[in-house]
Short mmCIF file of C-alpha atoms in Angstrom, two decimals:
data_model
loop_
_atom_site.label_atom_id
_atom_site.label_comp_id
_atom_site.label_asym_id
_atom_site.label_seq_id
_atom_site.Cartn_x
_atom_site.Cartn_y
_atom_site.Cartn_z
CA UNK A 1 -110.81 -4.06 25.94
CA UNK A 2 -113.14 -6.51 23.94
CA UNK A 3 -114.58 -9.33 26.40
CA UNK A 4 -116.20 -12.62 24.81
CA UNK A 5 -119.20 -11.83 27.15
CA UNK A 6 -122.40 -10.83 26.21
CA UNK A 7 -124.13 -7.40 26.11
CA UNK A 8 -127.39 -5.92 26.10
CA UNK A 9 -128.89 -2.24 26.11
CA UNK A 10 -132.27 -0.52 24.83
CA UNK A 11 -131.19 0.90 21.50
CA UNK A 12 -134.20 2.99 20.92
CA UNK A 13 -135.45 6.28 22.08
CA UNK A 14 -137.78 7.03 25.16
CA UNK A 15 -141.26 7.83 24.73
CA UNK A 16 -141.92 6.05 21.18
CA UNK A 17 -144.42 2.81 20.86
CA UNK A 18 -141.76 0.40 20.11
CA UNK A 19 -138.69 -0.54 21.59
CA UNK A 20 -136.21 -2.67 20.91
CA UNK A 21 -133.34 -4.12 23.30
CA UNK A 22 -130.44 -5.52 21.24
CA UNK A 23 -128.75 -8.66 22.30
CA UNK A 24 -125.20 -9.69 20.99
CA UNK A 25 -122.70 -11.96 22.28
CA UNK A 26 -121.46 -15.80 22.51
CA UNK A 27 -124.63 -16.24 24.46
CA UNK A 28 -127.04 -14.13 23.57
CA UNK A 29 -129.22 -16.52 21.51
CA UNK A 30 -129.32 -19.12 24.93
CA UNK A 31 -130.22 -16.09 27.15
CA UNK A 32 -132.85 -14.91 25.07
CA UNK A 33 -134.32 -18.49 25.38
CA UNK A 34 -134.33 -18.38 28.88
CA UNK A 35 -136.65 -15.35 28.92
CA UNK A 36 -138.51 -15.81 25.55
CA UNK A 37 -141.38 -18.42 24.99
CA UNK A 38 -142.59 -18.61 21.12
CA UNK A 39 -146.27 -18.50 20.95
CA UNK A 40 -145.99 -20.85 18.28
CA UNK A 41 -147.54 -24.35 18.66
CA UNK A 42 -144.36 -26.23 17.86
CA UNK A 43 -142.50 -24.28 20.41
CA UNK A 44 -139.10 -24.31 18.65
CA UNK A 45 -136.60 -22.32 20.72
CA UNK A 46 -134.72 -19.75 19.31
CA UNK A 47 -131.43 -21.62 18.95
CA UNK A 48 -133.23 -24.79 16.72
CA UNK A 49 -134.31 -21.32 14.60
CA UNK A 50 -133.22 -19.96 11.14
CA UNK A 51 -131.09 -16.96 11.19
CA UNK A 52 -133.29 -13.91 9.80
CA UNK A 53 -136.57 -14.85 10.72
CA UNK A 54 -139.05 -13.45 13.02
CA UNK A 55 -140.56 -15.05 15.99
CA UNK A 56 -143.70 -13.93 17.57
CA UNK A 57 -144.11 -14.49 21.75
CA UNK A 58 -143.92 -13.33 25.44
CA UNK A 59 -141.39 -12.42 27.80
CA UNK A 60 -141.89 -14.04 31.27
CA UNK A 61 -140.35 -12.59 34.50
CA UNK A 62 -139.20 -15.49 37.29
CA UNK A 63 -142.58 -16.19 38.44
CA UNK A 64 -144.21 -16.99 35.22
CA UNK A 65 -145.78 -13.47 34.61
CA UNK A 66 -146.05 -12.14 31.64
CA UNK A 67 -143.87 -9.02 31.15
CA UNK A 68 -144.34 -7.90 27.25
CA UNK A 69 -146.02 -10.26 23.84
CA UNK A 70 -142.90 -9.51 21.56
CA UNK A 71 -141.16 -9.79 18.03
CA UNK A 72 -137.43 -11.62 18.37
CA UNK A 73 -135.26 -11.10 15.44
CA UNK A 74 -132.54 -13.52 15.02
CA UNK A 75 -128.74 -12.85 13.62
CA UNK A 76 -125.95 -15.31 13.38
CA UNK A 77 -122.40 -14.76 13.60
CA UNK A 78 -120.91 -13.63 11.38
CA UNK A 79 -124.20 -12.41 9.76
CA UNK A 80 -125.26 -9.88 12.09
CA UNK A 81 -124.25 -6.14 12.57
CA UNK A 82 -121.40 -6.92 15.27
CA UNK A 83 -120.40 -10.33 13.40
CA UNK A 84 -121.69 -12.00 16.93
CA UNK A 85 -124.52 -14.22 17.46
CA UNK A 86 -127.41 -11.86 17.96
CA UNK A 87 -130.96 -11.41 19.10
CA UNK A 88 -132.92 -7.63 18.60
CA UNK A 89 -136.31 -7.80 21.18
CA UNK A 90 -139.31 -5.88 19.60
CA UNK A 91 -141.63 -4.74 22.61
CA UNK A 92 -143.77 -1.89 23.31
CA UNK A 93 -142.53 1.07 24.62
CA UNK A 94 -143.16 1.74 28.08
CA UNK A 95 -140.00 2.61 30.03
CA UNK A 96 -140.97 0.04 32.29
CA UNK A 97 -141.39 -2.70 30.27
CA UNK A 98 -138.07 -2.16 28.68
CA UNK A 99 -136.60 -1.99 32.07
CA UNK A 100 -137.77 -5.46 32.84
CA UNK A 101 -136.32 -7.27 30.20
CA UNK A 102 -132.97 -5.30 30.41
CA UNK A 103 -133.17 -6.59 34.07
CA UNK A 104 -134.09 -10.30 32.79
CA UNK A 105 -131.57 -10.64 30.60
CA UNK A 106 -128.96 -9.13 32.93
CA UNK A 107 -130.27 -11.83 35.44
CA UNK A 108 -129.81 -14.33 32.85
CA UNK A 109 -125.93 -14.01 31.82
CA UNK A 110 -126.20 -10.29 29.82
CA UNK A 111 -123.97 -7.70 30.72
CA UNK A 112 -125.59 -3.94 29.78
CA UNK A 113 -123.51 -2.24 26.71
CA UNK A 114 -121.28 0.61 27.23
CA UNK A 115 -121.46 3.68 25.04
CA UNK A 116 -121.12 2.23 20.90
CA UNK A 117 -120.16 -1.09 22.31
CA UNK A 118 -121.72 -2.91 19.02
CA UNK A 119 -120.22 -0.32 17.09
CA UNK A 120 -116.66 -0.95 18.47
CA UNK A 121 -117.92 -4.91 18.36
CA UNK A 122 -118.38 -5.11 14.65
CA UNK A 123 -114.86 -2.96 14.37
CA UNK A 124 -113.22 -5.51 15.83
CA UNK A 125 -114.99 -8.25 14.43
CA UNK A 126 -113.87 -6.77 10.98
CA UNK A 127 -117.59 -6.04 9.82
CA UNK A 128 -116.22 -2.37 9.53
CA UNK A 129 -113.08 -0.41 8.98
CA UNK A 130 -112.62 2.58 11.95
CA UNK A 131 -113.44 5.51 9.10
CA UNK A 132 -117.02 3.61 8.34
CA UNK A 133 -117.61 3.30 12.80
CA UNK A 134 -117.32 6.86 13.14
CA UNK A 135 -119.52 7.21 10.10
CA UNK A 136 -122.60 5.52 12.07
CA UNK A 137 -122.54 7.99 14.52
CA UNK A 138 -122.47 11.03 12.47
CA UNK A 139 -125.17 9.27 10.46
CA UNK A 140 -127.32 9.11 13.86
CA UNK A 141 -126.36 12.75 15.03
CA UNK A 142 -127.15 14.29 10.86
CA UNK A 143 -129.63 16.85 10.82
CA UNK A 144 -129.49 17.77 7.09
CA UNK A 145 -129.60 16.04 3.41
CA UNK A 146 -125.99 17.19 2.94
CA UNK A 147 -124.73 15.84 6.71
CA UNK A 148 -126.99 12.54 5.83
CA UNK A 149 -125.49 12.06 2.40
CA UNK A 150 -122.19 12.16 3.27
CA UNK A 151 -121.97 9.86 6.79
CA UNK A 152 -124.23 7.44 4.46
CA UNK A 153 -121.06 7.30 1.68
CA UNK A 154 -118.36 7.10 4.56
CA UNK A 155 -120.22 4.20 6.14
CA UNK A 156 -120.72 2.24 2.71
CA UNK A 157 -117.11 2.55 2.41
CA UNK A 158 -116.84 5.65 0.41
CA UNK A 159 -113.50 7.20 2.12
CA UNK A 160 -112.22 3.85 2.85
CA UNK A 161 -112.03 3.07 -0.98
CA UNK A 162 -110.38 6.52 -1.57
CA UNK A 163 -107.76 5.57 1.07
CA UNK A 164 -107.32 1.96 -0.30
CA UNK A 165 -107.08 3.50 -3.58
CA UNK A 166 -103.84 5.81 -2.26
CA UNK A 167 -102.33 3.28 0.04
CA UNK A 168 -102.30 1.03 -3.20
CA UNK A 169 -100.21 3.90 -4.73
CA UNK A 170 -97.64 4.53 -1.51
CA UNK A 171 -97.21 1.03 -1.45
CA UNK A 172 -96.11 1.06 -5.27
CA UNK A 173 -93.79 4.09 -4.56
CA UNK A 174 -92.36 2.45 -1.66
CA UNK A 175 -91.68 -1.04 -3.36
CA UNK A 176 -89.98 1.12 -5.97
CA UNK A 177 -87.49 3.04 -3.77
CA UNK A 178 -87.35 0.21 -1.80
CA UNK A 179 -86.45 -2.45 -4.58
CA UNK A 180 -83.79 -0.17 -5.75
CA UNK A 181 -82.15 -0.34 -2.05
CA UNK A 182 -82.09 -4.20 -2.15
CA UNK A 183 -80.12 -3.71 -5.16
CA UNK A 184 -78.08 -0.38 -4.83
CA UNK A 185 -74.51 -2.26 -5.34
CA UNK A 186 -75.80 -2.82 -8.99
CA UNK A 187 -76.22 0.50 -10.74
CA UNK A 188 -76.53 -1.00 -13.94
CA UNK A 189 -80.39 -1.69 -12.84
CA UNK A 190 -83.10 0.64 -12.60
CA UNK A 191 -86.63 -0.11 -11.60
CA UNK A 192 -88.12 3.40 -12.14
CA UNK A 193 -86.50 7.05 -13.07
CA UNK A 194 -86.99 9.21 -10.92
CA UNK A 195 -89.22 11.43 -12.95
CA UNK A 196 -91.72 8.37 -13.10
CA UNK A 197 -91.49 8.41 -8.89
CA UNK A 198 -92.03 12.04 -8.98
CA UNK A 199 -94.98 12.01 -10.62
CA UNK A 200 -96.53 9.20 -8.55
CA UNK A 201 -96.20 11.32 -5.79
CA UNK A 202 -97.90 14.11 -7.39
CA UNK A 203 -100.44 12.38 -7.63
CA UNK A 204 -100.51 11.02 -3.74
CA UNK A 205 -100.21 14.68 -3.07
CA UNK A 206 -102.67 15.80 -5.04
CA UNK A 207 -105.61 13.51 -3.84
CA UNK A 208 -104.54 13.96 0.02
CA UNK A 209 -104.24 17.62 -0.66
CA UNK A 210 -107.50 17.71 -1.93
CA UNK A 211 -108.70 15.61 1.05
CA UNK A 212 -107.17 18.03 3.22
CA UNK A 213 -108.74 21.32 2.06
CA UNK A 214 -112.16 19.36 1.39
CA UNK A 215 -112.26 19.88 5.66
CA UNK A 216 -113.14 23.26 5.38
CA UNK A 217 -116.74 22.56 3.60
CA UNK A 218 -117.38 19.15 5.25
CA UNK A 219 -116.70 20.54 8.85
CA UNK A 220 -119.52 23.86 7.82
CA UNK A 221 -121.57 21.04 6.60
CA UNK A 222 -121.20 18.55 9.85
CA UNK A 223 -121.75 21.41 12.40
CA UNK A 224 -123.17 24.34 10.64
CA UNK A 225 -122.01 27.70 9.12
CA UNK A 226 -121.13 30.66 12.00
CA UNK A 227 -122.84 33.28 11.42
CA UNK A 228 -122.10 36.58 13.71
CA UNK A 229 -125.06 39.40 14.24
CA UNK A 230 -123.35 42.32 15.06
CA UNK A 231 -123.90 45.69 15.13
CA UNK A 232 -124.81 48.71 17.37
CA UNK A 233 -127.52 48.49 20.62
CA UNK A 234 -130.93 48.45 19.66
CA UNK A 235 -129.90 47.73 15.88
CA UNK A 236 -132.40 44.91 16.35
CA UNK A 237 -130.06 41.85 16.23
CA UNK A 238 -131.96 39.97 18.58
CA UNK A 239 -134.57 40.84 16.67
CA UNK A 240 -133.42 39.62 13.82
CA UNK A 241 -132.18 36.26 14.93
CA UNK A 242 -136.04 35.40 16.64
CA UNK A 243 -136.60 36.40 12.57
CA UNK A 244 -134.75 33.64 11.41
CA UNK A 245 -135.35 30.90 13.70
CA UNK A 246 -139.12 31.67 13.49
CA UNK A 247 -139.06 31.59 17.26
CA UNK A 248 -138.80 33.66 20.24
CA UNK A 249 -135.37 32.69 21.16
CA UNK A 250 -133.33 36.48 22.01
CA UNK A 251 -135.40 38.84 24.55
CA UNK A 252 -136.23 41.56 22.70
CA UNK A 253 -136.50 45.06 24.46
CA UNK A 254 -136.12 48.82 23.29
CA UNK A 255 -133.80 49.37 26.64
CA UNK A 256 -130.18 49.64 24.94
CA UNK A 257 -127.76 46.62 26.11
CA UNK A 258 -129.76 44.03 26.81
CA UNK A 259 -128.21 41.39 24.99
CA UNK A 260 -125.18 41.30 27.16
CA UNK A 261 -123.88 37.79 26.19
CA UNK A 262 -123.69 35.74 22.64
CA UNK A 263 -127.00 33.44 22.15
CA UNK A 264 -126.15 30.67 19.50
CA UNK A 265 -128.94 28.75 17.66
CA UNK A 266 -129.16 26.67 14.00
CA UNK A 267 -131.58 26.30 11.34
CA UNK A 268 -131.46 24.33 8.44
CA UNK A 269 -131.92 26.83 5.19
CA UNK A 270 -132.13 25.10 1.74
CA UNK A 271 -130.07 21.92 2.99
CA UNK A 272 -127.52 23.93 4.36
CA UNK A 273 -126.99 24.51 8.43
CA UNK A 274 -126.25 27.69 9.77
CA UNK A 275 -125.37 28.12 13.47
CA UNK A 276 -126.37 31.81 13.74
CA UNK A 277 -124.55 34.08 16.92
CA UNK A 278 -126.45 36.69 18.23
CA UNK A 279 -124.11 39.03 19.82
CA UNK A 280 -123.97 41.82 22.46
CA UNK A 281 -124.76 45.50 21.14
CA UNK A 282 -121.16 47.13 20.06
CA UNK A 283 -120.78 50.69 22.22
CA UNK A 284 -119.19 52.77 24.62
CA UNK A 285 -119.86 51.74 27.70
CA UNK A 286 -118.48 51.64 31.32
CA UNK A 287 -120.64 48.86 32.66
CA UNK A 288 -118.17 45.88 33.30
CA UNK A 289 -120.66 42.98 32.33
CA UNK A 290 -121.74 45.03 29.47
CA UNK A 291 -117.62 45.04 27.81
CA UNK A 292 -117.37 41.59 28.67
CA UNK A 293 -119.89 40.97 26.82
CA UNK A 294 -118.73 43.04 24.01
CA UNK A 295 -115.40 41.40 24.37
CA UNK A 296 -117.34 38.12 23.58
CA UNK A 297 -118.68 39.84 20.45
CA UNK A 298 -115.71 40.77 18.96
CA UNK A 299 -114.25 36.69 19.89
CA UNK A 300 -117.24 35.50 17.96
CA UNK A 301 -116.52 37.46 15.33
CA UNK A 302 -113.10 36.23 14.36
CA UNK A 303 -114.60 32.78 14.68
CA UNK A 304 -117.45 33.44 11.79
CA UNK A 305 -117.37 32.51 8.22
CA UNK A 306 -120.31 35.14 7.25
CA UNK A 307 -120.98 38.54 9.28
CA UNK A 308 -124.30 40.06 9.16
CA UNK A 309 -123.48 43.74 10.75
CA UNK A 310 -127.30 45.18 10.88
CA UNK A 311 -128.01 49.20 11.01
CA UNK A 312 -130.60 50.75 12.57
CA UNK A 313 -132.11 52.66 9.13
CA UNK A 314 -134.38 54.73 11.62
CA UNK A 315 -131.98 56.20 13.83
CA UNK A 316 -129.72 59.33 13.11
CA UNK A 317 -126.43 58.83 11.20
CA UNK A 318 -124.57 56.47 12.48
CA UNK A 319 -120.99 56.95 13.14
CA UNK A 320 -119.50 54.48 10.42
CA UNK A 321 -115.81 55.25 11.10
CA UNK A 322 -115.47 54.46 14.45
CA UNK A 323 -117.85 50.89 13.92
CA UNK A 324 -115.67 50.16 10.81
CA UNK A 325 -112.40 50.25 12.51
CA UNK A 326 -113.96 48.52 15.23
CA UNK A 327 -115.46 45.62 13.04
CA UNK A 328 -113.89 45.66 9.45
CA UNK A 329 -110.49 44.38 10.57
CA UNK A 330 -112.05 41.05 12.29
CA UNK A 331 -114.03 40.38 8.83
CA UNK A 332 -111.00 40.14 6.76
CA UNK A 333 -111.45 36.54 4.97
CA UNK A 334 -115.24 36.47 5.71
CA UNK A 335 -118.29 37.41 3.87
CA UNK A 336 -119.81 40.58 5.40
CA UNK A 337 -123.61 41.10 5.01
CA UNK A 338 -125.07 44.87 5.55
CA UNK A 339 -128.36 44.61 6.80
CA UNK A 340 -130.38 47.85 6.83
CA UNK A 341 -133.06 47.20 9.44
CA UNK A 342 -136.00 48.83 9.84
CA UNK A 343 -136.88 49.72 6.79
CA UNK A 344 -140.45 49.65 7.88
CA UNK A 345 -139.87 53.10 9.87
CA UNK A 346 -138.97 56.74 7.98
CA UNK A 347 -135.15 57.26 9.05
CA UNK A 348 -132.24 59.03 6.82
CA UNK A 349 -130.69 56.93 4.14
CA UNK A 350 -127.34 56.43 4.90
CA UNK A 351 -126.56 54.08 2.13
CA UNK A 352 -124.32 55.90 0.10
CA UNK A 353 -122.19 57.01 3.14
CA UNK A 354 -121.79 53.81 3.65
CA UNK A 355 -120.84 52.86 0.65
CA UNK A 356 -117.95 55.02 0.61
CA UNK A 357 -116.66 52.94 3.72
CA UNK A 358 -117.21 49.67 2.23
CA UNK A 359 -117.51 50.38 -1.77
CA UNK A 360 -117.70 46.51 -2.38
CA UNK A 361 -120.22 45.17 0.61
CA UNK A 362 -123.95 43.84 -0.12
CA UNK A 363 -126.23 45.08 1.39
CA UNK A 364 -130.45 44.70 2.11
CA UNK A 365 -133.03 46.53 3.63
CA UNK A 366 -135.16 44.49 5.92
CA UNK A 367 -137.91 44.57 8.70
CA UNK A 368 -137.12 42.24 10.88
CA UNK A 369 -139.96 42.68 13.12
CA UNK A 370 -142.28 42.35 10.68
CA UNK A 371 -140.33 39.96 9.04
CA UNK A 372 -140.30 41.43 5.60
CA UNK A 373 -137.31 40.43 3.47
CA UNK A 374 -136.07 37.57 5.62
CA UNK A 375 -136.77 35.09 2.59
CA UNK A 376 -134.29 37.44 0.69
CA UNK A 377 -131.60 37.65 3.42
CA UNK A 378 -131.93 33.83 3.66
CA UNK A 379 -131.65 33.32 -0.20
CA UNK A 380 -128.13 35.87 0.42
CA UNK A 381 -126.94 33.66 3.40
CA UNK A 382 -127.27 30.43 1.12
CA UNK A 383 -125.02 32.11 -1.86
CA UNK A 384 -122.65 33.00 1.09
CA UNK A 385 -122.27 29.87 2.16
CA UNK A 386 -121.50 28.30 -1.45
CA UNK A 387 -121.66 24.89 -0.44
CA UNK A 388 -121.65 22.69 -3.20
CA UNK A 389 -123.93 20.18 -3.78
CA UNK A 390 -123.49 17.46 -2.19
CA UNK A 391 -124.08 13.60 -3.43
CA UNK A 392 -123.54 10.04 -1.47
CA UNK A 393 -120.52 9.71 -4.29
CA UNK A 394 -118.88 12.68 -2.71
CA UNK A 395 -115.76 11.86 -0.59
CA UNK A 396 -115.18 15.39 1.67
CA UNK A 397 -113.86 15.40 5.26
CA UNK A 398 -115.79 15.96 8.26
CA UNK A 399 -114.16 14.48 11.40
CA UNK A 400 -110.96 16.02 13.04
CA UNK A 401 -109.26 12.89 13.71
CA UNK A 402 -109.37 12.21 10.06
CA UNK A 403 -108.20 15.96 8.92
CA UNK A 404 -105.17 15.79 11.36
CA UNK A 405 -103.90 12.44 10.00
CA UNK A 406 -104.31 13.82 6.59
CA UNK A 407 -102.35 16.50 7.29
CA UNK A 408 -99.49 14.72 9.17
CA UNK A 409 -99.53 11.84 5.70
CA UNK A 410 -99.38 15.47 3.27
CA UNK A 411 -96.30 16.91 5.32
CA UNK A 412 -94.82 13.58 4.68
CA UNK A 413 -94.87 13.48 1.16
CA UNK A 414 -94.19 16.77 0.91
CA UNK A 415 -91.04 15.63 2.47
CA UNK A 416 -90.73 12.15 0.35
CA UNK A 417 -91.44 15.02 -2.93
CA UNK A 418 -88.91 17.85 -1.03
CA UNK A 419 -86.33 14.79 -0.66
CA UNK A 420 -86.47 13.21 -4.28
CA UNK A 421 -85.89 17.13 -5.37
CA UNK A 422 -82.76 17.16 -3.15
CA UNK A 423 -81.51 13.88 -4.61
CA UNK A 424 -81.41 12.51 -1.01
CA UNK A 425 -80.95 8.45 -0.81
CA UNK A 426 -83.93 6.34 -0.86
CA UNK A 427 -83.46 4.71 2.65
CA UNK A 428 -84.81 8.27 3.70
CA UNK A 429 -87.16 8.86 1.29
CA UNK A 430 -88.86 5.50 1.94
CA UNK A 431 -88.95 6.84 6.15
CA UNK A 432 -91.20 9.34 4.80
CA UNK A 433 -93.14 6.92 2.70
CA UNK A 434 -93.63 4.38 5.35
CA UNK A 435 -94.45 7.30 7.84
CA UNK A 436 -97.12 8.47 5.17
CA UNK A 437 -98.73 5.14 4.89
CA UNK A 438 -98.93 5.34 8.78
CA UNK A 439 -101.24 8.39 9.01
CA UNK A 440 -103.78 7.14 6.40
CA UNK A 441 -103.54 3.32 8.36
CA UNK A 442 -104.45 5.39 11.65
CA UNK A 443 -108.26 7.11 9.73
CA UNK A 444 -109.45 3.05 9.22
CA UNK A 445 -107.66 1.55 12.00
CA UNK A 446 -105.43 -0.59 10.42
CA UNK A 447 -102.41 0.79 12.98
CA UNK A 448 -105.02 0.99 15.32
CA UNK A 449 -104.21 -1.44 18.68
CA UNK A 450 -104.45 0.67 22.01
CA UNK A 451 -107.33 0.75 24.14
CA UNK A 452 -106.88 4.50 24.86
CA UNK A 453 -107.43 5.48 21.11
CA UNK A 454 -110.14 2.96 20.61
CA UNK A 455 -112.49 3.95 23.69
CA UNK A 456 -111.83 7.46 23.39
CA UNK A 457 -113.16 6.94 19.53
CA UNK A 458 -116.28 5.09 20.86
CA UNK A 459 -117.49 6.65 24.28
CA UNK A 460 -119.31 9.53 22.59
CA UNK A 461 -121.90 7.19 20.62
CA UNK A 462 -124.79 6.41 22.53
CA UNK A 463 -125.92 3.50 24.16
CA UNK A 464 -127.74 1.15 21.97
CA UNK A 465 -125.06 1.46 19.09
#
């Protein structure tokens, strides 16, 4: 899968002032001279250069013409991001321009990048474990302090130190068990009781245990906390989600079912994402898009962390009983909001019946169209959510690949802790050991060798990294 050849690609946005190509590769200092002339008088080419410096000059196309006056930054292997000899072009940021040189260098020996080619480079090239690769695209994609904060500790090493820190430990359990099978004909020895290996293994269990469950707030941190707007036609859901995202995103209409499929959105509120759901308007009804769309409702539901069921406060009682056994049994586990809308309009208080239903909900009264306790709502969303807060020294969980090996490396010492309870021989406690140390060698690629695993890791970054 890695080639010694030598790649190129624009690693900067469209439509910005500046753009910069990045060059890496065996060659990728001598192809960058064959383009690049310094506009310095003693015309030193970049390879007679210092790594780290600056060089100030024009790009020329193949008839002498002057393409772009540029800025070359210069890397040497294995001082540069991918551990390669590279070169990082500085022009302006016409699409066209930047098209040229890509076309230049290609011309000149380049080859363009694939998706996180540089990124899968400096993997390779041992400038980064897999855990701290995966970092620098969540890092690109973070849209919050907590999402930044924590890709910025995985990609300083943050996880891989915890890991390094717990492989240290398996490895000391297994040299134990193992030790004492190298010398099982003399029982007269004994390296370590088995209540000191037991209580290694607590540990182990304890940390990846902790690892494990940390998944649940770094994956609401990484893509944002569900929340489901439910609630009866013409409650003013839609309504209520424009109210949020201070924008016009749900059509609003006084015509009863017009939200007939889910609308997802997210906004950041005090650090914290939430990915809000507006849903179709829950009632009886015999039009066939219509229950699909209620069907949807009810789907998104179940997949929510917080509910935010919103009542009309204007309109005549509402019939609780039926909408409680309708939505009540899909909250169980979630934190249910009551949001009395329309508070703005004279309507029965139906509170306290209510209340009778669901004696330990919160509730608030709102306008949502004319957005008058929103900041409240939003303050009760955050205290929902109860994210903790979060620091770069943090070590929590965000990526699937790295909860599921987790949880394979917990079941197996659960098994190494289930077998040393049972009195079962080492030779198959240490399986479970060495099958443990596996799972954690597969988050920073130290088991890591087929090209299947590897591309599918890096063909979602984007080009350029």
């Amino acid at each position: 899968m890695y080639t010694q050849d030598t790649i190129c690609a624009v690693a900067t946005a469209q439509g910005g002032a500046i753009g910069i190509i990045r060059v890496s590769g065996p060659e990728a200092i001598t192809v960058a001279d064959r383009i690049f002339s310094p506009a310095s008088q003693d015309g030193l080419p970049l390879s007679g250069r210092k790594p780290y410096t600056l060089t100030f000059g024009t790009i020329r196309d193949a008839g002498g013409e002057v393409v772009d006056e540029v800025l070359v930054s210069l890397f040497r292997a294995p001082h540069s991001y991918t551990g390669e000899d590279s070169v990082e072009i500085s022009c302006h940021g016409s699409s066209y321009i930047l098209q040229q040189v890509m076309q230049l260098l290609i011309r000149n020996g380049c080859r363009a990048a694939g998706p996180g080619e540089f990124t899968q480079r400096a993997f390779l090239n041992g400038k980064m474990d897999l855990s701290q690769a995966e970092a620098v695209a969540d890092l690109i994609a973070s849209s919050s302090a907590a999402t930044h904060r924590l890709a910025m500790n995985q990609m300083k090493g943050g996880f891989s130190k915890e890991l390094a820190a717990l492989r240290e430990k398996l490895l000391h359990l297994t040299s134990l068990m193992e030790l004492e099978l190298d010398f099982s004909d003399h029982e007269e020895l004994e390296f370590a009781d088995r209540s000191e290996l037991k209580a290694i293994a607590a540990q182990i269990e304890q940390v990846i245990g902790g690892l494990v469950r940390s998944f649940s707030t770094g994956n609401a941190i990484k893509n944002g906390i569900p929340v489901a707007i439910i609630g009866e036609t013409n409650a003013g859901k839609s309504t209520l989600l424009n109210a949020l995202l201070n924008e016009e995103r749900a059509i609003v209409s006084d015509i009863h079912g017009t939200t007939r499929d889910v609308i997802e959105d997210t906004m950041n509120i005090g650090g914290v994402t939430f990915r809000f759901i507006d849903t179709a308007g829950i009632r009886e009804t015999s039009d066939t898009i219509e229950s699909l769309g209620i069907e949807r409702s009810f789907q998104k539901l179940e997949q929510a962390d917080i509910v935010l069921w919103v009542i009309d406060r204007s309109a005549p009682h509402p019939d609780f009983a039926r909408l409680s056994g309708q939505i009540l049994p899909r909250c169980a586990g979630k934190h249910l909001i009551v949001v009395w809308n329309k508070a703005d309009l004279s309507g029965t208080d139906a509170a306290a019946s209510l209340k009778e239903v669901l004696p330990q909900a919160e509730m608030i009264s709102i306008s949502a169209k004319a957005r008058t306790g929103i900041r409240e709502l939003q303050d009760m969303l955050l205290r929902a959510a109860d994210i903790p807060e979060i620091t770069q020294s943090n070590v929590i969980v965000t990526n699937v690949r790295h909860y599921e090996a987790l949880s394979k490396a917990l079941e197996a010492i659960h098994r190494v802790q289930e077998g040393m309870d049972m009195g079962l021989s080492g030779d198959l406690v240490s399986q479970d050991l060495r099958e443990c140390l596996f799972h954690l060698a597969e988050i920073v690629g130290g088991e890591i060798t087929t090209d299947e695993v590897l591309g599918n890791i890096f063909k979602h970054f984007c080009i350029g990294k």
